[in-house]
Coordinates of C-alpha atoms in Angstrom, one line a residue:
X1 CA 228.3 -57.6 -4.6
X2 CA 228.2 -57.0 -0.6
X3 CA 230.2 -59.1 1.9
X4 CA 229.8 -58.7 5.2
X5 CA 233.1 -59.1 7.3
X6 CA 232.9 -60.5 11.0
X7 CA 236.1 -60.4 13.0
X8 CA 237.6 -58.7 16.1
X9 CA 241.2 -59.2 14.9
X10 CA 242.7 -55.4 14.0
X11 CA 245.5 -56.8 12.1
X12 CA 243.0 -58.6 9.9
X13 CA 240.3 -56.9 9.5
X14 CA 241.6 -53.9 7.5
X15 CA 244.0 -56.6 5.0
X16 CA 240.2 -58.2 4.6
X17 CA 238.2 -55.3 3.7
X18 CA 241.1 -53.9 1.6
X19 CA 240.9 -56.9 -0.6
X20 CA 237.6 -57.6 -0.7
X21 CA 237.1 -53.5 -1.8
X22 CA 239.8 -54.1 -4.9
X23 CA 237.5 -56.9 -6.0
X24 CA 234.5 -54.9 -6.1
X25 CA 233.2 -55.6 -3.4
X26 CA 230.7 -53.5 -1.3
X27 CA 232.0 -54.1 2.9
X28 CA 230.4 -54.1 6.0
X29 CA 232.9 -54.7 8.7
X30 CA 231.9 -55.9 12.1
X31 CA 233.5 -57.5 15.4
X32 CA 230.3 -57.8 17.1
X33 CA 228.5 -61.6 16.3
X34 CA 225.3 -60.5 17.6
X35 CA 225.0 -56.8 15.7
X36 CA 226.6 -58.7 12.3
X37 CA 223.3 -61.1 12.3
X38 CA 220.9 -58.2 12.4
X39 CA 223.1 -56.4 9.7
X40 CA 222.5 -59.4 7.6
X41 CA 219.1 -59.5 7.8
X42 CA 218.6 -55.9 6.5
X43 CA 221.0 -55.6 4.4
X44 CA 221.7 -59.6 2.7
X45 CA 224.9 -59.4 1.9
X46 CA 226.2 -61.9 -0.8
X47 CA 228.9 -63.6 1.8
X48 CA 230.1 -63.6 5.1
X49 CA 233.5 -64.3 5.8
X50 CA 233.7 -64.9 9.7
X51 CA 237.3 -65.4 11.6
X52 CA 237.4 -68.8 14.1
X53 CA 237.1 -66.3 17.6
X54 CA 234.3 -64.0 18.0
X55 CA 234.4 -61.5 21.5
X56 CA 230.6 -62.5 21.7
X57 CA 230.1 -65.7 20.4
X58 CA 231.4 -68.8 19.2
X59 CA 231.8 -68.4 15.0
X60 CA 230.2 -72.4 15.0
X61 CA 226.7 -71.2 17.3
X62 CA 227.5 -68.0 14.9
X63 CA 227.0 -70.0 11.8
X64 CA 224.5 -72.3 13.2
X65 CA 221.9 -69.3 13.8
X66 CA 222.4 -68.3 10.5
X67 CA 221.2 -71.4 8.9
X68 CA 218.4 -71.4 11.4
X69 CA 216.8 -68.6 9.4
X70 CA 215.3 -69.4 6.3
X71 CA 215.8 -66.4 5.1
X72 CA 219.5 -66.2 5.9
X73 CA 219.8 -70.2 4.9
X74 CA 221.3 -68.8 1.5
X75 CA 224.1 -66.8 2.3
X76 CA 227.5 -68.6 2.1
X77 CA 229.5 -68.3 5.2
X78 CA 234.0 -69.1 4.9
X79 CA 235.5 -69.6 7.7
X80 CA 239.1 -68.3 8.6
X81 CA 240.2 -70.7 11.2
X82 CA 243.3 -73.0 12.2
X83 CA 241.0 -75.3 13.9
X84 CA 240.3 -78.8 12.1
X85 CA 237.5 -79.2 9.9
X86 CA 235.4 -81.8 11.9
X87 CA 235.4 -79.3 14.6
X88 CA 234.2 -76.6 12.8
X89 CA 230.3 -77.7 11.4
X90 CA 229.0 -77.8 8.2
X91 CA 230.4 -74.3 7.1
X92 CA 230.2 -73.5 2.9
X93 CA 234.4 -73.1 3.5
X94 CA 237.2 -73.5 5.6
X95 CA 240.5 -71.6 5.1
X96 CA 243.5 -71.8 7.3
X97 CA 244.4 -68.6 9.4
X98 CA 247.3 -68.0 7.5
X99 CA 245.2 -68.5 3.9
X100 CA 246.5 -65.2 1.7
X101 CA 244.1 -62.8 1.5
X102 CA 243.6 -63.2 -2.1
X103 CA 242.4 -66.7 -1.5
X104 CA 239.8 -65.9 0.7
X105 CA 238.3 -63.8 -2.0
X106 CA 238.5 -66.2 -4.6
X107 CA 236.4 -68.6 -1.9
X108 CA 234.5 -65.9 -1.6
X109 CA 233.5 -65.7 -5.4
X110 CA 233.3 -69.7 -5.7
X111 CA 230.6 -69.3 -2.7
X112 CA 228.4 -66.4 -4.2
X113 CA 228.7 -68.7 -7.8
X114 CA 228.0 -71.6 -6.1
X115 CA 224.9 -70.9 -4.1
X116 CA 223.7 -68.7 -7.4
X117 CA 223.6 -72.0 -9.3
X118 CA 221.9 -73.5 -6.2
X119 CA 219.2 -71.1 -6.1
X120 CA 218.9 -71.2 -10.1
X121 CA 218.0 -74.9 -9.3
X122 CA 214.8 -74.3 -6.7
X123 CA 211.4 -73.1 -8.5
X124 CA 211.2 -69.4 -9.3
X125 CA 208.6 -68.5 -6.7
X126 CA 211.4 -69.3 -3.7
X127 CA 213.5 -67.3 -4.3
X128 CA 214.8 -63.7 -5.5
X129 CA 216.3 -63.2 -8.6
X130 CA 219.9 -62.1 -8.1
X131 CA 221.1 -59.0 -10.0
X132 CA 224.1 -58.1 -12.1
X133 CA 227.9 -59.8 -11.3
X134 CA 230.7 -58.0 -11.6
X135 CA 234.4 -58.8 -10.4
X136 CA 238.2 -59.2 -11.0
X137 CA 239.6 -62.0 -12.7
X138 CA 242.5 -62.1 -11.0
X139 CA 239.9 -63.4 -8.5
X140 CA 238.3 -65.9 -11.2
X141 CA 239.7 -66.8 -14.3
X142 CA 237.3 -66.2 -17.5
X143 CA 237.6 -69.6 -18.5
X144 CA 235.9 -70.5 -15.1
X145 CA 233.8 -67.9 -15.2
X146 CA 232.4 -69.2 -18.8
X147 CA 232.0 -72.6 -17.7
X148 CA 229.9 -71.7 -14.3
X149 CA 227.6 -69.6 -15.7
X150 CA 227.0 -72.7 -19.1
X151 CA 226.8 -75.2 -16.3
X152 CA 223.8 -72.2 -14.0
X153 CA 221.9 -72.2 -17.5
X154 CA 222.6 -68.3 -17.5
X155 CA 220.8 -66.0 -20.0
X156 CA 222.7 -62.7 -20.4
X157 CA 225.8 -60.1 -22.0
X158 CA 229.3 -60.8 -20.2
X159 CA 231.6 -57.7 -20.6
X160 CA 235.2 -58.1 -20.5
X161 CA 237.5 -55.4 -20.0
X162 CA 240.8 -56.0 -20.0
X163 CA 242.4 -52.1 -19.6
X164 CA 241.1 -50.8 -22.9
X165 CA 240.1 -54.3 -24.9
X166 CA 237.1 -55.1 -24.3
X167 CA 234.6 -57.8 -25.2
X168 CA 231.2 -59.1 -25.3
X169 CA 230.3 -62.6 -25.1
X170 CA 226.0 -63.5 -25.5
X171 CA 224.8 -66.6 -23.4
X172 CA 221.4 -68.1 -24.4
X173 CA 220.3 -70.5 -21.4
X174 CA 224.0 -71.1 -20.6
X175 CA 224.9 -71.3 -24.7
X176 CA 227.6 -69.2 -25.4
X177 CA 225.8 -68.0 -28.9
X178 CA 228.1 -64.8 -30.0
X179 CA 231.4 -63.5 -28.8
X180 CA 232.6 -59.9 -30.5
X181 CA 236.6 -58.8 -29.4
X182 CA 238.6 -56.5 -31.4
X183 CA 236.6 -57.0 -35.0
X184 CA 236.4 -60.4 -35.2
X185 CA 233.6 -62.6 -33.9
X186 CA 232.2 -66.5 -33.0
X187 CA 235.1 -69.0 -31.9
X188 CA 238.0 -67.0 -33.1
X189 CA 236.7 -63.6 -30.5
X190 CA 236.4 -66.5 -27.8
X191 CA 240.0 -67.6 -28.6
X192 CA 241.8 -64.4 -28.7
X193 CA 239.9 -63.1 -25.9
X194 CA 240.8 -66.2 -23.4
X195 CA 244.3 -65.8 -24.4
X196 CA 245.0 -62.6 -23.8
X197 CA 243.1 -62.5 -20.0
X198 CA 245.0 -65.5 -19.5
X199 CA 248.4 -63.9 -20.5
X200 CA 247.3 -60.8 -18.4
X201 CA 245.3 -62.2 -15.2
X202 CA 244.1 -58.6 -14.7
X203 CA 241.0 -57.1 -15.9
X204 CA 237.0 -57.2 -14.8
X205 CA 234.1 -58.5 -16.1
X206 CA 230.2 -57.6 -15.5
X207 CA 227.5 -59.9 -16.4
X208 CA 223.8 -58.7 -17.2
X209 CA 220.8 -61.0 -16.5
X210 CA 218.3 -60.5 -20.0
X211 CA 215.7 -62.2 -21.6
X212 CA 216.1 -63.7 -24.7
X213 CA 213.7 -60.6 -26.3
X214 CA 216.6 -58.2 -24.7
X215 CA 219.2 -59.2 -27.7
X216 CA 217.1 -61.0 -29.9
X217 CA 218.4 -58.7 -32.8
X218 CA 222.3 -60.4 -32.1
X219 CA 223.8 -62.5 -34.5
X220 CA 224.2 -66.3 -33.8
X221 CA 228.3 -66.7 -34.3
X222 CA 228.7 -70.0 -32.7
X223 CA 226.8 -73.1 -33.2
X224 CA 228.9 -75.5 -30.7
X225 CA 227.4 -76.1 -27.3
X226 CA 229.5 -74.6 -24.9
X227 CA 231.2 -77.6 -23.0
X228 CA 232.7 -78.4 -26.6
X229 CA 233.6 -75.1 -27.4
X230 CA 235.5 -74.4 -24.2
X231 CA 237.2 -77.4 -24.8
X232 CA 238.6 -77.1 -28.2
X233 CA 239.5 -73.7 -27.1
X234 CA 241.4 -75.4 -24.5
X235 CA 243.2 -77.6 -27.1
X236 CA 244.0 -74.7 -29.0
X237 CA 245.4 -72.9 -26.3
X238 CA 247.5 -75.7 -25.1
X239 CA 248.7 -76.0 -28.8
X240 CA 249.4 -71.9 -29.0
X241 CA 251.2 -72.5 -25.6
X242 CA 253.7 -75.1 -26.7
X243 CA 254.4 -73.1 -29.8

């Protein structure tokens, strides 16, 4: 994924781009307003993460040219300001000045997700499809992840790789339909594998847009729909938890 960075503060710009690069993330670092909003039009980043002072232009009449262009009108913008939110528009976020840098990427991700489900909603000739996800989830749990892309109807493998284990959950139109972690599969695979990312908050996962032809040939392990699956998970979880 690509985010496009736009901020004339030294001592933030290099803690920015250093976490957004450990999640992945492919940077473009500006301080220039004016050069950033040509960048973004040839290269259509996946977010832009602007700070509250610009040397060339205000980040509101910043934001507002954006969504000016309909074909910019997609890209989430966070802002990183102190000032209060009526004062700052109709931005996608607002985070503090003093928001830990980890946060902003998290908003970050929560943007990209966000507006991917928005676009997943409009008819298929108006937009572009969007290409592979990949990311950190110490930037987004897997639990979350699972439930945005059941809730964005998603068709496609998930990979998860936590440092060595790995595993493979199938979604069907946002139907979690097989799950395969360390030789077992269905609900028990989807168990194990939320535990252990959850006792370990490190790892990445990549997810692959397919069509149903692409695994047609997978087994069907889990019959639930996914809301009630992630919630008896949950339950069991809870219940492991207070064991």
């Amino acid at each position: 994924m690509k985010a496009l960075l736009v901020t004339d503060q030294n001592y933030e710009s290099q803690a920015l781009r250093e976490a957004f690069e450990l999640s992945d993330f492919e940077v473009e670092l500006q301080s220039s307003a004016l050069f950033a909003l040509t960048l973004i039009e040839r290269n259509c980043p996946d977010v832009v993460v602007c700070s509250g002072f610009l040397s060339d232009m205000d980040s509101l009449d910043f934001f507002e040219l954006l969504r000016a262009d309909p074909k910019l009108s997609l890209v989430p913008v966070v802002l990183i300001s102190s000032l209060q939110p009526q004062t700052v528009g109709e931005f996608d976020a607002v985070l503090p000045a003093d928001s830990r840098m980890t946060e902003v990427v998290r908003s970050a991700y929560k943007m990209i997700l966000e507006m991917t489900r928005r676009t997943y909603e409009l008819p298929a000739a108006a937009i572009k499809p969007r290409s592979s996800i990949s990311g950190q989830l110490s930037d987004m749990s897997l639990f979350e992840l699972a439930q945005w892309l059941a809730k964005s109807a998603k068709t496609g493998r998930l990979t998860i790789d936590l440092f060595g284990e790995s595993g493979t959950w199938l979604f069907s139109k946002g139907q979690l339909i097989h799950a395969a972690f360390n030789g077992q599969s269905g609900e028990d695979a989807v168990l194990k594998l939320l535990l252990l990312s959850e006792s370990r908050q490190r790892g990445r996962f990549d997810f692959e847009p397919l069509s149903e032809q692409d695994f047609s040939a997978e087994p069907i392990t889990i019959r639930k729909s996914t809301d009630q699956l992630l919630l008896s998970v949950a339950v069991q979880m809870d219940e492991q938890g207070a064991n």
